[in-house]
Coordinates of C-alpha atoms in Angstrom, one line a residue:
M1 CA 0.0 0.0 0.0
S2 CA 1.1 3.6 -0.6
N3 CA 0.1 7.0 0.7
C4 CA 0.7 10.6 -0.1
I5 CA 1.7 12.4 3.1
E6 CA 2.2 15.9 4.4
P7 CA 5.8 16.9 3.5
W8 CA 8.7 15.7 5.8
K9 CA 12.4 16.1 5.5
A10 CA 14.4 12.9 5.2
C11 CA 16.5 13.9 8.2
E12 CA 13.3 14.3 10.3
I13 CA 12.2 10.8 9.3
A14 CA 15.6 9.4 10.3
E15 CA 15.3 11.0 13.7
A16 CA 11.8 9.7 14.2
V17 CA 12.8 6.1 13.4
G18 CA 16.2 6.2 15.2
G19 CA 18.1 5.6 12.0
R20 CA 21.1 7.1 10.3
I21 CA 21.4 8.5 6.8
V22 CA 24.1 6.5 5.0
C23 CA 23.6 8.0 1.6
G24 CA 21.9 11.0 -0.1
N25 CA 20.5 14.2 1.1
G26 CA 18.9 14.6 4.5
D27 CA 17.1 17.8 3.3
A28 CA 15.2 15.8 0.7
I29 CA 11.4 16.5 1.0
I30 CA 9.4 13.3 1.2
R31 CA 5.8 13.4 0.1
G32 CA 4.8 9.8 0.0
V33 CA 5.2 6.5 1.9
T34 CA 5.0 3.0 0.4
T35 CA 5.7 -0.6 1.3
D36 CA 4.5 -1.8 -2.1
S37 CA 7.1 -1.9 -4.8
R38 CA 4.2 -1.9 -7.4
S39 CA 2.8 1.4 -6.2
I40 CA 5.3 4.3 -5.8
P41 CA 3.9 7.8 -5.1
P42 CA 5.9 10.8 -6.3
K43 CA 8.9 11.7 -4.1
S44 CA 8.2 8.8 -1.8
I45 CA 10.1 6.8 0.8
F46 CA 10.1 3.0 0.5
F47 CA 10.1 0.9 3.6
A48 CA 11.9 -2.4 2.8
L49 CA 10.0 -4.8 5.0
K50 CA 11.1 -8.4 5.6
G51 CA 8.5 -11.1 5.8
E52 CA 8.7 -14.8 6.2
I53 CA 8.9 -15.4 2.5
H54 CA 9.8 -12.1 0.8
D55 CA 12.5 -9.5 1.6
A56 CA 11.6 -6.1 0.0
H57 CA 15.3 -5.1 0.1
L58 CA 15.5 -6.9 -3.2
F59 CA 13.1 -4.4 -4.8
V60 CA 14.9 -1.2 -3.7
P61 CA 16.6 -0.8 -7.2
H62 CA 13.1 -1.2 -8.8
V63 CA 11.4 1.4 -6.6
I64 CA 14.2 3.9 -7.3
N65 CA 13.7 3.4 -11.0
E66 CA 10.0 4.0 -10.5
G67 CA 10.6 7.3 -8.7
A68 CA 11.2 6.7 -5.0
I69 CA 13.7 9.2 -3.7
A70 CA 14.5 7.5 -0.3
A71 CA 14.4 4.1 1.4
I72 CA 14.4 2.7 4.9
V73 CA 16.7 -0.4 5.0
D74 CA 18.4 -2.6 7.5
R75 CA 21.7 -3.0 5.5
S76 CA 23.9 -1.1 3.1
L77 CA 22.8 -1.2 -0.5
P78 CA 24.3 0.2 -3.7
V79 CA 22.1 3.1 -4.7
P80 CA 22.5 6.2 -6.8
H81 CA 24.0 9.2 -4.9
F82 CA 20.8 11.2 -5.2
V83 CA 18.8 8.5 -3.2
T84 CA 18.5 9.0 0.5
L85 CA 19.1 5.8 2.4
I86 CA 18.2 5.5 6.1
Q87 CA 19.5 2.5 7.9
V88 CA 17.7 1.0 10.9
E89 CA 17.8 -2.2 12.8
D90 CA 14.2 -3.2 12.1
T91 CA 12.3 -1.7 9.1
T92 CA 8.9 -2.9 10.3
R93 CA 9.5 -1.2 13.7
A94 CA 10.6 1.9 11.9
L95 CA 7.4 2.0 9.9
G96 CA 5.4 2.1 13.2
D97 CA 7.8 4.7 14.7
F98 CA 7.4 7.0 11.7
A99 CA 3.6 6.6 11.9
L100 CA 3.7 7.5 15.5
A101 CA 5.7 10.7 14.8
Y102 CA 3.5 11.5 11.9
R103 CA 0.3 11.0 13.9
K104 CA 1.6 13.5 16.6
K105 CA 1.7 16.3 14.0
F106 CA -2.1 16.3 13.9
S107 CA -4.7 17.3 16.5
V108 CA -7.1 14.5 15.7
Q109 CA -9.3 12.4 17.9
I110 CA -8.6 8.7 17.3
A111 CA -10.9 5.8 18.2
G112 CA -9.4 2.4 18.4
V113 CA -11.6 -0.7 17.8
T114 CA -10.6 -4.2 18.8
G115 CA -12.4 -7.5 19.7
S116 CA -12.7 -11.1 18.8
S117 CA -15.4 -10.4 16.2
G118 CA -17.3 -7.4 15.0
K119 CA -14.3 -5.1 14.7
T120 CA -14.8 -4.3 11.0
S121 CA -18.6 -3.8 11.4
V122 CA -18.2 -1.4 14.4
K123 CA -15.4 0.4 12.6
N124 CA -17.6 0.9 9.5
F125 CA -20.6 2.0 11.6
L126 CA -18.5 4.6 13.6
A127 CA -16.8 5.9 10.5
G128 CA -20.1 6.1 8.6
I129 CA -21.5 8.2 11.5
S130 CA -18.4 10.3 11.9
R131 CA -18.3 11.3 8.3
R132 CA -21.7 13.0 8.6
R133 CA -20.1 15.6 10.8
Y134 CA -16.3 15.4 10.6
R135 CA -13.5 14.9 8.1
T136 CA -12.7 11.3 9.0
V137 CA -10.0 8.7 8.2
S138 CA -10.7 5.0 8.8
T139 CA -9.1 1.6 8.3
T140 CA -9.7 0.1 4.8
G141 CA -9.8 -3.6 4.0
N142 CA -7.8 -5.7 6.4
L143 CA -5.2 -3.1 7.3
N144 CA -5.5 -3.7 11.0
N145 CA -2.1 -5.0 12.1
H146 CA 1.4 -3.6 12.8
I147 CA 1.8 -2.7 9.1
G148 CA -1.8 -1.7 8.2
V149 CA -2.3 0.6 11.2
P150 CA 0.7 2.8 10.3
L151 CA -0.3 2.9 6.7
T152 CA -3.8 4.0 7.7
L153 CA -2.3 6.8 9.9
F154 CA -0.4 8.1 6.9
N155 CA -3.8 9.1 5.4
L156 CA -4.1 11.8 8.1
K157 CA -4.0 15.3 6.7
S158 CA -4.0 18.8 8.3
K159 CA -7.8 19.0 7.8
T160 CA -8.6 15.5 9.3
E161 CA -10.7 15.8 12.5
K162 CA -11.4 12.2 13.5
A163 CA -10.0 8.7 12.8
V164 CA -11.4 5.3 13.4
I165 CA -8.6 2.6 13.6
E166 CA -9.3 -1.1 13.6
M167 CA -6.8 -3.0 15.7
G168 CA -6.3 -6.7 15.1
M169 CA -4.0 -9.1 17.0
S170 CA -2.9 -12.7 17.3
V171 CA -0.4 -12.5 20.2
R172 CA 0.0 -10.5 23.5
G173 CA 1.6 -7.1 23.0
E174 CA 0.2 -6.4 19.6
I175 CA -2.6 -4.2 20.7
A176 CA -0.3 -2.3 23.1
R177 CA 2.0 -1.6 20.2
L178 CA -0.8 -0.4 18.0
C179 CA -2.0 1.9 20.8
E180 CA 1.5 3.3 21.1
I181 CA 1.5 4.1 17.4
A182 CA -2.1 5.4 17.0
A183 CA -2.5 7.0 20.4
P184 CA -6.3 6.7 20.7
S185 CA -8.3 8.6 23.3
L186 CA -11.4 6.5 22.8
G187 CA -11.6 2.7 22.5
I188 CA -14.1 0.0 21.8
I189 CA -13.9 -3.7 22.7
T190 CA -16.5 -5.3 20.6
S191 CA -16.5 -8.9 21.9
V192 CA -14.5 -11.7 23.5
G193 CA -14.6 -15.2 22.1
P194 CA -12.5 -18.3 21.3
C195 CA -10.3 -16.8 18.5
H196 CA -6.5 -17.0 18.2
L197 CA -6.5 -19.8 20.8
E198 CA -3.6 -21.3 18.8
T199 CA -1.3 -18.5 20.0
L200 CA -3.1 -17.2 23.1
G201 CA -4.2 -20.5 24.6
S202 CA -7.3 -19.5 26.6
I203 CA -10.2 -17.0 26.9
D204 CA -8.4 -15.4 29.9
E205 CA -5.4 -14.6 27.7
I206 CA -7.7 -13.3 25.0
I207 CA -9.3 -10.9 27.6
N208 CA -5.8 -9.9 28.7
A209 CA -4.8 -9.2 25.1
K210 CA -7.9 -7.2 24.2
S211 CA -7.6 -5.3 27.5
E212 CA -4.3 -3.8 26.4
L213 CA -6.5 -1.1 24.8
T214 CA -8.1 -0.4 28.1
E215 CA -4.7 -0.4 29.9
Y216 CA -3.5 2.3 27.4
L217 CA -6.6 4.4 27.9
N218 CA -6.2 4.1 31.7
L219 CA -2.8 5.9 31.4
K220 CA -4.2 8.5 29.0
D221 CA -7.5 9.3 30.9
G222 CA -9.4 8.0 27.9
V223 CA -12.8 6.4 27.5
I224 CA -13.5 2.7 26.8
I225 CA -16.8 1.5 25.3
L226 CA -17.7 -2.1 26.4
P227 CA -20.4 -4.5 25.3
S228 CA -22.9 -4.9 28.2
D229 CA -24.5 -8.0 26.6
S230 CA -21.1 -9.9 26.7
A231 CA -20.7 -12.7 29.2
H232 CA -17.3 -11.2 29.8
F233 CA -18.5 -7.6 30.5
D234 CA -17.7 -7.6 34.2
E235 CA -14.2 -8.9 33.7
L236 CA -13.6 -6.4 30.9
R237 CA -14.9 -3.6 33.1
S238 CA -12.7 -4.6 36.1
R239 CA -9.6 -3.8 34.0
A240 CA -10.7 -0.2 33.5
K241 CA -9.5 2.6 35.6
C242 CA -10.6 5.1 32.9
R243 CA -14.2 6.0 32.3
V244 CA -16.3 3.1 31.1
V245 CA -19.4 3.5 28.8
S246 CA -21.5 0.3 28.5
A247 CA -23.6 -0.3 25.4
G248 CA -26.2 -2.9 24.5
T249 CA -29.7 -4.1 25.4
R250 CA -29.3 -4.6 29.1
E251 CA -31.4 -2.2 31.2
D252 CA -28.4 -0.9 33.1
S253 CA -26.5 0.0 29.9
D254 CA -25.2 3.5 29.7
V255 CA -26.2 3.5 26.0
R256 CA -29.2 1.2 25.5
I257 CA -31.0 0.0 22.4
T258 CA -34.5 -1.4 22.7
E259 CA -37.1 -3.2 20.6
L260 CA -34.4 -5.1 18.8
N261 CA -35.8 -7.1 15.8
S262 CA -33.7 -9.5 13.8
D263 CA -35.3 -12.0 11.5
G264 CA -32.9 -14.3 9.6
F265 CA -30.9 -12.3 7.0
A266 CA -33.4 -9.4 6.9
P267 CA -31.9 -6.1 8.1
A268 CA -31.9 -5.7 11.8
S269 CA -33.8 -2.8 13.5
F270 CA -34.1 -1.3 17.0
V271 CA -34.8 1.9 18.8
F272 CA -32.1 4.3 19.9
R273 CA -33.0 7.2 22.2
G274 CA -36.6 7.0 21.0
I275 CA -35.6 7.0 17.3
P276 CA -36.2 3.9 15.1
V277 CA -33.1 2.6 13.5
C278 CA -33.1 0.4 10.4
L279 CA -29.8 -1.1 9.5
K280 CA -28.8 -2.5 6.1
L281 CA -27.2 -5.5 7.8
P282 CA -28.7 -8.5 9.4
G283 CA -28.5 -10.1 12.8
R284 CA -28.8 -9.4 16.5
H285 CA -25.0 -9.2 16.7
M286 CA -25.0 -6.5 14.1
A287 CA -27.5 -4.4 16.2
L288 CA -25.2 -4.8 19.2
N289 CA -22.3 -3.7 17.0
A290 CA -24.3 -0.6 16.0
A291 CA -25.0 0.1 19.7
L292 CA -21.2 0.2 20.4
A293 CA -20.6 2.5 17.5
A294 CA -23.5 4.8 18.7
A295 CA -22.0 5.0 22.2
A296 CA -18.6 6.0 20.7
A297 CA -20.2 8.5 18.4
L298 CA -21.9 10.2 21.4
E299 CA -18.4 10.5 23.0
M300 CA -17.2 12.2 19.8
G301 CA -19.9 14.8 20.2
I302 CA -22.3 13.6 17.5
D303 CA -26.0 14.0 18.0
S304 CA -28.6 11.2 17.9
L305 CA -30.1 12.1 14.5
D306 CA -26.7 12.0 12.8
I307 CA -25.9 8.7 14.6
V308 CA -29.2 7.1 13.3
E309 CA -28.6 8.3 9.8
G310 CA -25.0 7.2 9.9
L311 CA -25.9 3.7 11.1
G312 CA -28.4 3.4 8.3
S313 CA -25.8 4.4 5.6
V314 CA -23.6 1.4 6.1
F315 CA -23.9 -1.4 3.5
P316 CA -22.7 -5.0 3.8
E317 CA -19.3 -5.7 2.2
T318 CA -18.2 -8.6 0.0
G319 CA -17.6 -11.6 2.2
R320 CA -19.5 -10.1 5.2
A321 CA -23.1 -11.3 5.1
L322 CA -23.6 -9.9 1.6
A323 CA -26.8 -11.5 0.1
H324 CA -26.9 -12.4 -3.6
K325 CA -30.2 -13.2 -5.4
L326 CA -29.6 -15.9 -7.9
D327 CA -32.6 -17.1 -9.9
G328 CA -34.8 -17.5 -6.8
V329 CA -32.0 -18.6 -4.5
T330 CA -30.5 -16.4 -1.8
L331 CA -26.7 -16.9 -1.5
V332 CA -25.3 -15.2 1.6
D333 CA -21.6 -14.6 1.2
D334 CA -20.0 -14.5 4.7
A335 CA -16.8 -16.2 3.6
Y336 CA -14.3 -13.5 4.6
N337 CA -13.7 -15.1 8.0
S338 CA -15.2 -17.4 10.7
N339 CA -14.9 -18.0 14.4
P340 CA -17.2 -19.7 16.9
L341 CA -18.9 -16.4 17.8
S342 CA -19.7 -15.3 14.2
L343 CA -20.5 -18.8 12.9
S344 CA -22.9 -19.4 15.7
A345 CA -24.6 -16.1 14.9
G346 CA -24.8 -17.0 11.2
I347 CA -26.3 -20.4 11.9
S348 CA -28.9 -18.9 14.1
M349 CA -29.8 -16.3 11.3
L350 CA -30.0 -19.1 8.7
S351 CA -32.3 -21.1 11.0
D352 CA -34.6 -18.2 11.3
E353 CA -35.1 -17.9 7.6
E354 CA -38.4 -18.8 6.0
A355 CA -37.0 -20.8 3.1
E356 CA -37.6 -23.9 1.1
R357 CA -34.4 -25.3 2.5
R358 CA -31.6 -23.8 4.7
I359 CA -28.2 -24.8 3.4
L360 CA -25.0 -24.2 5.4
V361 CA -21.8 -24.3 3.4
M362 CA -18.8 -24.3 5.7
S363 CA -15.1 -25.2 6.2
D364 CA -12.7 -25.0 9.0
M365 CA -12.3 -22.3 11.6
L366 CA -8.6 -21.7 12.0
E367 CA -6.3 -20.6 14.8
L368 CA -8.3 -22.4 17.5
G369 CA -5.3 -24.4 18.9
K370 CA -6.0 -27.3 21.2
E371 CA -9.7 -26.2 21.5
S372 CA -10.3 -26.6 17.8
N373 CA -11.9 -30.1 17.9
E374 CA -14.3 -29.1 20.7
E375 CA -15.2 -25.8 19.1
H376 CA -16.0 -27.5 15.8
A377 CA -18.0 -30.2 17.7
K378 CA -20.0 -27.4 19.5
I379 CA -21.0 -26.0 16.1
G380 CA -22.2 -29.5 15.1
R381 CA -24.4 -29.7 18.2
L382 CA -25.7 -26.2 17.4
I383 CA -26.6 -27.3 13.9
S384 CA -28.6 -30.2 15.4
E385 CA -30.6 -27.8 17.5
K386 CA -31.4 -25.4 14.6
K387 CA -33.5 -25.7 11.5
I388 CA -30.7 -26.5 9.0
D389 CA -31.6 -28.8 6.2
V390 CA -28.3 -29.4 4.3
L391 CA -24.7 -29.2 5.4
I392 CA -22.1 -28.9 2.6
Y393 CA -18.6 -29.0 4.0
R394 CA -14.9 -29.7 3.5
G395 CA -12.0 -29.7 5.9
E396 CA -10.5 -32.0 8.5
K397 CA -12.0 -30.0 11.5
T398 CA -15.3 -29.5 9.8
S399 CA -15.6 -33.3 9.5
I400 CA -15.9 -33.2 13.3
T401 CA -18.8 -30.7 13.0
A402 CA -20.5 -33.0 10.5
E403 CA -20.2 -36.0 12.9
E404 CA -21.9 -34.0 15.6
S405 CA -24.7 -32.7 13.3
K406 CA -27.9 -34.6 13.5
N407 CA -31.1 -34.5 11.5
V408 CA -29.4 -32.8 8.5
K409 CA -28.4 -34.0 5.1
K410 CA -24.5 -33.9 4.9
I411 CA -22.4 -33.7 1.7
E412 CA -18.6 -33.7 2.0
C413 CA -16.4 -32.1 -0.6
R414 CA -12.8 -32.8 -1.5
D415 CA -11.9 -29.2 -2.6
N416 CA -13.4 -25.9 -3.4
D417 CA -14.0 -26.8 -7.1
E418 CA -16.1 -29.7 -6.0
M419 CA -17.9 -27.6 -3.4
A420 CA -18.9 -25.1 -6.0
E421 CA -20.2 -27.9 -8.3
I422 CA -22.2 -29.5 -5.5
I423 CA -23.8 -26.2 -4.5
L424 CA -24.8 -25.6 -8.1
K425 CA -26.3 -29.1 -8.4
T426 CA -28.0 -29.0 -5.0
M427 CA -29.5 -25.5 -5.0
R428 CA -33.1 -24.9 -6.1
Q429 CA -35.6 -22.1 -6.0
G430 CA -36.5 -21.0 -2.6
D431 CA -33.3 -22.1 -0.9
V432 CA -31.2 -19.8 1.4
I433 CA -27.5 -20.7 1.4
L434 CA -25.0 -19.4 3.9
V435 CA -21.3 -19.7 3.0
K436 CA -18.8 -19.3 5.9
A437 CA -15.3 -20.3 6.8
S438 CA -12.0 -18.8 7.9
H439 CA -10.3 -16.7 5.2
G440 CA -7.5 -19.2 4.8
M441 CA -10.0 -21.8 3.5
R442 CA -10.8 -19.5 0.6
L443 CA -14.5 -20.1 0.3
D444 CA -14.7 -16.7 -1.4
E445 CA -13.5 -18.7 -4.5
V446 CA -16.5 -21.0 -4.1
V447 CA -18.9 -18.0 -3.9
R448 CA -17.3 -16.4 -7.0
K449 CA -17.6 -19.6 -9.0
V450 CA -21.2 -20.2 -8.1
I451 CA -22.2 -16.6 -8.9
D452 CA -20.3 -16.6 -12.2
R453 CA -21.8 -19.9 -13.3
K454 CA -25.3 -18.9 -12.4
I455 CA -24.9 -15.6 -14.2
S456 CA -23.5 -17.3 -17.3
S457 CA -26.3 -19.9 -17.2
T458 CA -29.0 -17.2 -16.9
R459 CA -27.4 -15.3 -19.9
A460 CA -27.3 -18.6 -21.9
Q461 CA -31.0 -19.2 -21.1
V462 CA -31.9 -15.7 -22.2
I463 CA -30.0 -16.0 -25.5
S464 CA -31.6 -19.4 -26.1
M465 CA -35.1 -18.0 -25.5
R466 CA -34.4 -15.2 -27.9
K467 CA -33.5 -17.6 -30.6

């Protein structure tokens, strides 16, 4: 990703990242930042990041040819004399350090959003609300880690008033580092559930990791928004020495929504401060996400009417409960990611649908560690309790789900190609199909193939009829 930034001298960047200029001109004016050798803004500085597979130092000659005038590196490299080379110990750390220094140049209120699930939805709701009143920057796509958060902060400009930053994590210390970089004064913890158990090991450790946001706000006299409906609310609240605002359906919530109505994959609705709210997204969990965003928006000084209009302006994204109508079949693409919390919510919504048949298409939930077998078994038991007619599945762990699922027709697939073919052969008018799995299982490919085939088939039928 690349960004155009407010002008900085190369020597100022070197100071911010604790590096030394080993080549070139320290007075060079930098107007762009990039980590992507395929996208080079004019007069930009390239951060040569090292990953498990690729080392971007190999691309430094290319980015210079494409117009970069400086680079952050961890070793000496042969470059033209006019290129400013800043050497550091860790280029990824330097990216965060420069983002921190860049962020400090702006008087902007930043809200940080983390949680086991619901982060992106809450971020989208809050950003949608904030944009009605303020010039707002927010996380795009999946840029919520130690690389994505700095790149998002480089979108700040002198006229920016608010920013909504999504903060993901997989190990302890990540949220703390993201808070150090972004310096939020307002935080939201959306939920706590069995995610990243492979690296964290237990729910208690997940709470500890998510509460790094609270611990940062404790030191900065900030405000933390917590989900009052969560089974872990009391434990989350006990970590807070800063001001806590609770949001949800409980009567004792500081910000309460009432008359919540969610019916299958139909848009959820509720009442907020006496005003009816109609979302464009389905599910009780989505209404609770909206409540968290509303509570944060109140802390940002936004009035109730703007909040209601902002909540209603947010549309579903590809892979996140986006419904496609295909010749009398409803295909719900929720394939971007999956965990026990979000999959359980999706199964409940599917069960609530008035449909000819309710078809669940799923694959493995990843990063669950030693709890993976039991979490997949729990999903199978939930399927048995709900009105699910057909289970189409693939994956070693999802086979455990299938074994636990009773009173449902089960079809196992070898790979995604076969899964797409089986869906196409199985689906019929009146069906509702939910597709959900962890992103690494790539069921987005299945959704795309099914949609493309159905569209091609429909076009072929139309052409045939015209003949």
